[in-house]
Amino acid sequence: LTRRGISRSLCDFSTQSTTQAKQQHATGASVLAMSAEDGMEGDDGSQVQVSFTTKLSEDLVVTNLPIAVPARLTRRGLSEVINHLLGLEKPRPFDFLVGGDLLRATLSDHIESKGLSTEEVVVVEYVLLPSKPEERLELPHDDWVSGVSCLATGHVLSSSYDGHARVWAPTDDSGSAKQGEPLAMLSGHAGSVTCCSWAQGGSGETLAMTGGKDFMVRAWGLVMTGGGDVTWAQVYRYSGHEGSVQAVASQGARVCSGSWDKTVKIWDSPDSSEIAEALAESRGRGAVAEKRGSKKTKTDATAVEVKERGCVCTLIGHTQAVSGVAFSGERDVVSGSWDHTIRGWDIETQECATTLTAGHAVNGVAVSKEGVWASAHADRMVRVWDPRKGDGSLVRSALASHKGWVNAVAWSPESEFHLISASHDHTLKLWDIRGSVPLYTLAAHEGKALCVALGAKGQVASGGSDGRVKVFRAGAELLQQQG
């Protein structure tokens, strides 16, 4: 298929009146035919009647009247058809859903695989194809990067085996690192920091939560200004785990953690008065009003006395290390373990409501905004589960493409269909769960990719054994509510 052939075919269609179009709709006549010299190689001339539909904005809607297109068209060919129907001066890439699945073969082959009839009008839904995330930033650490988290403002939180957590400024339009220094270096754990997550205080204050090999979860209150100054203080250390803390997550004023001690613990985040008190005490000690590049960012806070708090409850059921945790709404928590299971917990009753058997060690879990679960596995697979369907025995889909352990998964906060995975094979893969092939593969790290996060406006952050955080930016298509 060539642009010349499509332009020639659609020119006549664009000049037809609405009445003529309705007449063609009634008779089933073709409004798009490919000439022999412009057809695809090997095209047998067969056509399929399709009706395009979309949930995109009004300016991207085309006619839903049946159109005859070559049966051997693929995604690229159909994308050109939509661009011509829209009359876009600058072409935009589109993706297509037929029978609920992304088109990854010829139209005729896909229709056959779905058991649809080519004798009837085939409904084809089109969505925007996300652009490939572009690397914007590289942030150095002194050891492996164990965790990353993205704030809605664009700030990135990272944790490292070098014993520190770091807060990084948002990436500007040029991709500048803004002097390449962290806004704050959070020092308090006795040993490696193994995980991190942004969180909220009782009144919406910004908190950084970290977990470490010292068996502790720690809460840090932060005040960030537009001028690049950061004031921070450790508000609480949460004690109770009897093994290294491997994962931490937050939802509202609640925090959960998973540990090598095989348990999941639930904690209350500090309230506004507790955060203000900790910040005031820190200012009184003359400690932590910081600026980028300041030597104070390396201040060691381990000697500062910090209040200790216990957990709200402990969720017991896993038989091996808990490697991943995530909230699913306000009162449910999902955990993954090396015991090959993924469990859904009701915080109020402290009971395990769902147990899914994965068959392989689980390295990480994530929950979409629609309540769909994703898990990362040692058998190189990403698995997607839908507990809403009530079938705890079957995985919704198994995404195979990585060539090494999958260490982490993260959902887009804006799209219910897009997730990203990080693997020992050094790569990140961006997926649309309506298909089985990754949209893009990013050669992100020189070593193992250990963690990944998806933030607002298409922000991607990952950390690896090369001691680097990589920050990428994907296109705005990830923000579209599609499908």
GROMACS .gro file of C-alpha atoms in nm, residues 199-446:
model
  248
  199ALA     CA    1   0.327   0.902   4.983
  200GLN     CA    2   0.092   1.154   5.140
  201GLY     CA    3   0.059   1.275   5.495
  202GLY     CA    4  -0.274   1.289   5.672
  203SER     CA    5  -0.355   1.624   5.506
  204GLY     CA    6  -0.190   1.563   5.171
  205GLU     CA    7   0.167   1.660   5.265
  206THR     CA    8   0.449   1.518   5.053
  207LEU     CA    9   0.620   1.218   5.211
  208ALA     CA   10   0.896   0.986   5.098
  209MET     CA   11   0.871   0.630   5.228
  210THR     CA   12   1.177   0.404   5.225
  211GLY     CA   13   1.255   0.048   5.334
  212GLY     CA   14   1.590  -0.106   5.407
  213LYS     CA   15   1.801  -0.400   5.508
  214ASP     CA   16   1.786  -0.266   5.864
  215PHE     CA   17   1.431  -0.411   5.883
  216MET     CA   18   1.291  -0.056   5.903
  217VAL     CA   19   1.041   0.149   5.704
  218ARG     CA   20   1.110   0.521   5.734
  219ALA     CA   21   0.887   0.822   5.664
  220TRP     CA   22   1.041   1.151   5.548
  221GLY     CA   23   0.855   1.481   5.540
  222LEU     CA   24   0.956   1.717   5.259
  223VAL     CA   25   0.882   2.078   5.169
  224MET     CA   26   0.992   2.165   4.814
  225THR     CA   27   0.997   2.517   4.672
  226GLY     CA   28   1.006   2.638   4.315
  227GLY     CA   29   1.351   2.785   4.374
  228GLY     CA   30   1.504   2.442   4.423
  229ASP     CA   31   1.529   2.446   4.801
  230VAL     CA   32   1.419   2.139   4.994
  231THR     CA   33   1.357   2.108   5.364
  232TRP     CA   34   1.328   1.752   5.488
  233ALA     CA   35   1.319   1.556   5.808
  234GLN     CA   36   1.275   1.196   5.907
  235VAL     CA   37   0.937   1.186   6.081
  236TYR     CA   38   0.910   0.823   6.190
  237ARG     CA   39   1.085   0.495   6.171
  238TYR     CA   40   0.842   0.206   6.156
  239SER     CA   41   0.957  -0.104   6.340
  240GLY     CA   42   0.816  -0.454   6.342
  241HIS     CA   43   0.960  -0.641   6.046
  242GLU     CA   44   1.203  -0.919   6.127
  243GLY     CA   45   1.374  -0.922   5.789
  244SER     CA   46   1.486  -0.691   5.513
  245VAL     CA   47   1.205  -0.474   5.375
  246GLN     CA   48   1.172  -0.554   5.004
  247ALA     CA   49   0.876  -0.340   4.893
  248VAL     CA   50   0.676  -0.038   5.003
  249ALA     CA   51   0.365   0.130   4.861
  250SER     CA   52   0.115   0.396   4.965
  251GLN     CA   53  -0.249   0.494   4.919
  252GLY     CA   54  -0.388   0.805   5.084
  253ALA     CA   55  -0.275   0.808   5.446
  254ARG     CA   56  -0.192   0.435   5.451
  255VAL     CA   57   0.140   0.265   5.376
  256CYS     CA   58   0.212  -0.105   5.326
  257SER     CA   59   0.538  -0.298   5.318
  258GLY     CA   60   0.657  -0.647   5.231
  259SER     CA   61   0.955  -0.822   5.382
  260TRP     CA   62   1.184  -1.121   5.383
  261ASP     CA   63   1.006  -1.215   5.707
  262LYS     CA   64   0.716  -1.335   5.478
  263THR     CA   65   0.471  -1.074   5.608
  264VAL     CA   66   0.288  -0.767   5.483
  265LYS     CA   67   0.247  -0.481   5.731
  266ILE     CA   68   0.012  -0.185   5.720
  267TRP     CA   69   0.114   0.152   5.867
  268ASP     CA   70  -0.044   0.493   5.919
  269SER     CA   71   0.144   0.781   5.761
  270PRO     CA   72   0.225   1.083   5.980
  271ASP     CA   73  -0.032   1.359   6.011
  272SER     CA   74   0.034   1.726   5.940
  273SER     CA   75   0.123   1.817   6.300
  274GLU     CA   76   0.373   1.531   6.327
  275ILE     CA   77   0.539   1.634   6.001
  276ALA     CA   78   0.553   2.001   6.104
  277GLU     CA   79   0.701   1.907   6.442
  278ALA     CA   80   0.975   1.695   6.280
  279LEU     CA   81   1.061   1.970   6.033
  280ALA     CA   82   1.074   2.229   6.312
  281GLU     CA   83   1.306   2.012   6.520
  282SER     CA   84   1.532   1.963   6.220
  283ARG     CA   85   1.548   2.337   6.157
  284GLY     CA   86   1.628   2.386   6.524
  285ARG     CA   87   1.929   2.160   6.484
  286GLY     CA   88   2.033   2.366   6.179
  287ALA     CA   89   2.027   2.055   5.964
  288VAL     CA   90   1.842   2.038   5.644
  289ALA     CA   91   1.752   2.347   5.444
  290GLU     CA   92   1.917   2.218   5.127
  291LYS     CA   93   1.999   2.339   4.780
  292ARG     CA   94   2.110   2.147   4.474
  293GLY     CA   95   2.483   2.101   4.467
  294SER     CA   96   2.519   2.186   4.833
  295LYS     CA   97   2.752   1.969   5.038
  296LYS     CA   98   2.467   1.949   5.291
  297THR     CA   99   2.290   1.700   5.068
  298LYS     CA  100   2.528   1.440   5.203
  299THR     CA  101   2.448   1.512   5.569
  300ASP     CA  102   2.423   1.190   5.769
  301ALA     CA  103   2.106   1.183   5.978
  302THR     CA  104   2.161   0.845   6.142
  303ALA     CA  105   2.260   1.010   6.470
  304VAL     CA  106   1.937   1.212   6.490
  305GLU     CA  107   1.684   1.065   6.730
  306VAL     CA  108   1.369   0.966   6.543
  307LYS     CA  109   1.033   0.866   6.688
  308GLU     CA  110   0.933   0.504   6.644
  309ARG     CA  111   0.591   0.376   6.546
  310GLY     CA  112   0.442   0.030   6.519
  311CYS     CA  113   0.218  -0.116   6.250
  312VAL     CA  114  -0.161  -0.106   6.227
  313CYS     CA  115  -0.175  -0.476   6.140
  314THR     CA  116   0.027  -0.766   6.002
  315LEU     CA  117  -0.101  -0.980   5.716
  316ILE     CA  118   0.024  -1.338   5.742
  317GLY     CA  119  -0.006  -1.605   5.475
  318HIS     CA  120   0.294  -1.607   5.243
  319THR     CA  121   0.549  -1.885   5.296
  320GLN     CA  122   0.845  -1.707   5.133
  321ALA     CA  123   0.976  -1.350   5.105
  322VAL     CA  124   0.722  -1.086   5.005
  323SER     CA  125   0.883  -0.916   4.706
  324GLY     CA  126   0.611  -0.675   4.593
  325VAL     CA  127   0.315  -0.484   4.736
  326ALA     CA  128   0.055  -0.247   4.591
  327PHE     CA  129  -0.272  -0.093   4.702
  328SER     CA  130  -0.597  -0.169   4.521
  329GLY     CA  131  -0.826   0.107   4.639
  330GLU     CA  132  -0.839   0.231   4.996
  331ARG     CA  133  -0.888  -0.095   5.185
  332ASP     CA  134  -0.728  -0.369   4.973
  333VAL     CA  135  -0.362  -0.462   4.931
  334VAL     CA  136  -0.203  -0.693   4.673
  335SER     CA  137   0.122  -0.876   4.751
  336GLY     CA  138   0.355  -1.098   4.551
  337SER     CA  139   0.597  -1.352   4.690
  338TRP     CA  140   0.872  -1.593   4.607
  339ASP     CA  141   0.627  -1.863   4.717
  340HIS     CA  142   0.480  -1.828   4.362
  341THR     CA  143   0.154  -1.667   4.478
  342ILE     CA  144  -0.015  -1.330   4.449
  343ARG     CA  145  -0.254  -1.248   4.730
  344GLY     CA  146  -0.529  -0.991   4.771
  345TRP     CA  147  -0.589  -0.875   5.129
  346ASP     CA  148  -0.877  -0.695   5.298
  347ILE     CA  149  -0.712  -0.454   5.541
  348GLU     CA  150  -1.021  -0.413   5.759
  349THR     CA  151  -1.070  -0.786   5.818
  350GLN     CA  152  -0.696  -0.864   5.788
  351GLU     CA  153  -0.787  -1.167   5.579
  352CYS     CA  154  -0.659  -1.296   5.247
  353ALA     CA  155  -0.952  -1.265   5.006
  354THR     CA  156  -0.780  -1.388   4.687
  355THR     CA  157  -0.488  -1.620   4.616
  356LEU     CA  158  -0.355  -1.658   4.261
  357THR     CA  159  -0.094  -1.922   4.183
  358ALA     CA  160   0.161  -1.804   3.929
  359GLY     CA  161   0.379  -2.115   3.912
  360HIS     CA  162   0.697  -1.910   3.938
  361ALA     CA  163   0.857  -1.669   4.184
  362VAL     CA  164   0.698  -1.324   4.186
  363ASN     CA  165   0.943  -1.032   4.186
  364GLY     CA  166   0.697  -0.744   4.180
  365VAL     CA  167   0.329  -0.651   4.152
  366ALA     CA  168   0.128  -0.350   4.037
  367VAL     CA  169  -0.242  -0.260   4.025
  368SER     CA  170  -0.402  -0.047   3.753
  369LYS     CA  171  -0.649   0.230   3.823
  370GLU     CA  172  -0.922  -0.011   3.707
  371GLY     CA  173  -0.816  -0.282   3.954
  372VAL     CA  174  -0.629  -0.510   3.712
  373TRP     CA  175  -0.319  -0.677   3.856
  374ALA     CA  176   0.019  -0.724   3.688
  375SER     CA  177   0.309  -0.933   3.815
  376ALA     CA  178   0.678  -0.972   3.728
  377HIS     CA  179   0.831  -1.318   3.731
  378ALA     CA  180   1.156  -1.510   3.736
  379ASP     CA  181   1.047  -1.711   3.429
  380ARG     CA  182   1.085  -1.394   3.213
  381MET     CA  183   0.711  -1.336   3.196
  382VAL     CA  184   0.478  -1.050   3.280
  383ARG     CA  185   0.136  -1.178   3.384
  384VAL     CA  186  -0.186  -0.981   3.388
  385TRP     CA  187  -0.476  -1.085   3.612
  386ASP     CA  188  -0.830  -0.957   3.642
  387PRO     CA  189  -0.965  -1.050   3.987
  388ARG     CA  190  -1.295  -0.876   3.904
  389LYS     CA  191  -1.390  -1.170   3.683
  390GLY     CA  192  -1.388  -1.407   3.978
  391ASP     CA  193  -1.160  -1.663   3.810
  392GLY     CA  194  -0.864  -1.713   4.040
  393SER     CA  195  -0.717  -2.003   3.847
  394LEU     CA  196  -0.646  -1.845   3.510
  395VAL     CA  197  -0.416  -1.559   3.417
  396ARG     CA  198  -0.576  -1.303   3.186
  397SER     CA  199  -0.265  -1.285   2.970
  398ALA     CA  200   0.103  -1.380   2.979
  399LEU     CA  201   0.334  -1.133   2.807
  400ALA     CA  202   0.652  -1.295   2.678
  401SER     CA  203   0.940  -1.099   2.530
  402HIS     CA  204   1.206  -1.046   2.797
  403LYS     CA  205   1.519  -1.262   2.785
  404GLY     CA  206   1.589  -1.252   3.158
  405TRP     CA  207   1.414  -1.227   3.494
  406VAL     CA  208   1.145  -0.961   3.505
  407ASN     CA  209   1.212  -0.761   3.821
  408ALA     CA  210   0.937  -0.499   3.824
  409VAL     CA  211   0.616  -0.382   3.660
  410ALA     CA  212   0.431  -0.050   3.675
  411TRP     CA  213   0.100   0.071   3.534
  412SER     CA  214   0.046   0.408   3.372
  413PRO     CA  215  -0.149   0.630   3.616
  414GLU     CA  216  -0.352   0.768   3.323
  415SER     CA  217  -0.413   0.467   3.098
  416GLU     CA  218  -0.575   0.141   3.205
  417PHE     CA  219  -0.412  -0.045   2.915
  418HIS     CA  220  -0.044   0.052   2.935
  419LEU     CA  221   0.220  -0.091   3.164
  420ILE     CA  222   0.598  -0.112   3.165
  421SER     CA  223   0.837  -0.385   3.282
  422ALA     CA  224   1.205  -0.398   3.382
  423SER     CA  225   1.429  -0.700   3.341
  424HIS     CA  226   1.769  -0.855   3.400
  425ASP     CA  227   1.811  -0.839   3.021
  426HIS     CA  228   1.893  -0.466   3.067
  427THR     CA  229   1.571  -0.351   2.899
  428LEU     CA  230   1.238  -0.190   2.970
  429LYS     CA  231   0.933  -0.291   2.768
  430LEU     CA  232   0.622  -0.082   2.719
  431TRP     CA  233   0.307  -0.291   2.674
  432ASP     CA  234  -0.052  -0.242   2.570
  433ILE     CA  235  -0.228  -0.534   2.740
  434ARG     CA  236  -0.473  -0.565   2.449
  435GLY     CA  237  -0.185  -0.717   2.252
  436SER     CA  238   0.081  -0.979   2.321
  437VAL     CA  239   0.379  -0.797   2.168
  438PRO     CA  240   0.551  -0.501   2.340
  439LEU     CA  241   0.495  -0.161   2.182
  440TYR     CA  242   0.858  -0.066   2.242
  441THR     CA  243   1.176  -0.208   2.393
  442LEU     CA  244   1.415   0.039   2.558
  443ALA     CA  245   1.782  -0.050   2.603
  444ALA     CA  246   1.785   0.136   2.932
  445HIS     CA  247   2.078   0.007   3.135
  446GLU     CA  248   2.426  -0.138   3.097
   0.00000   0.00000   0.00000
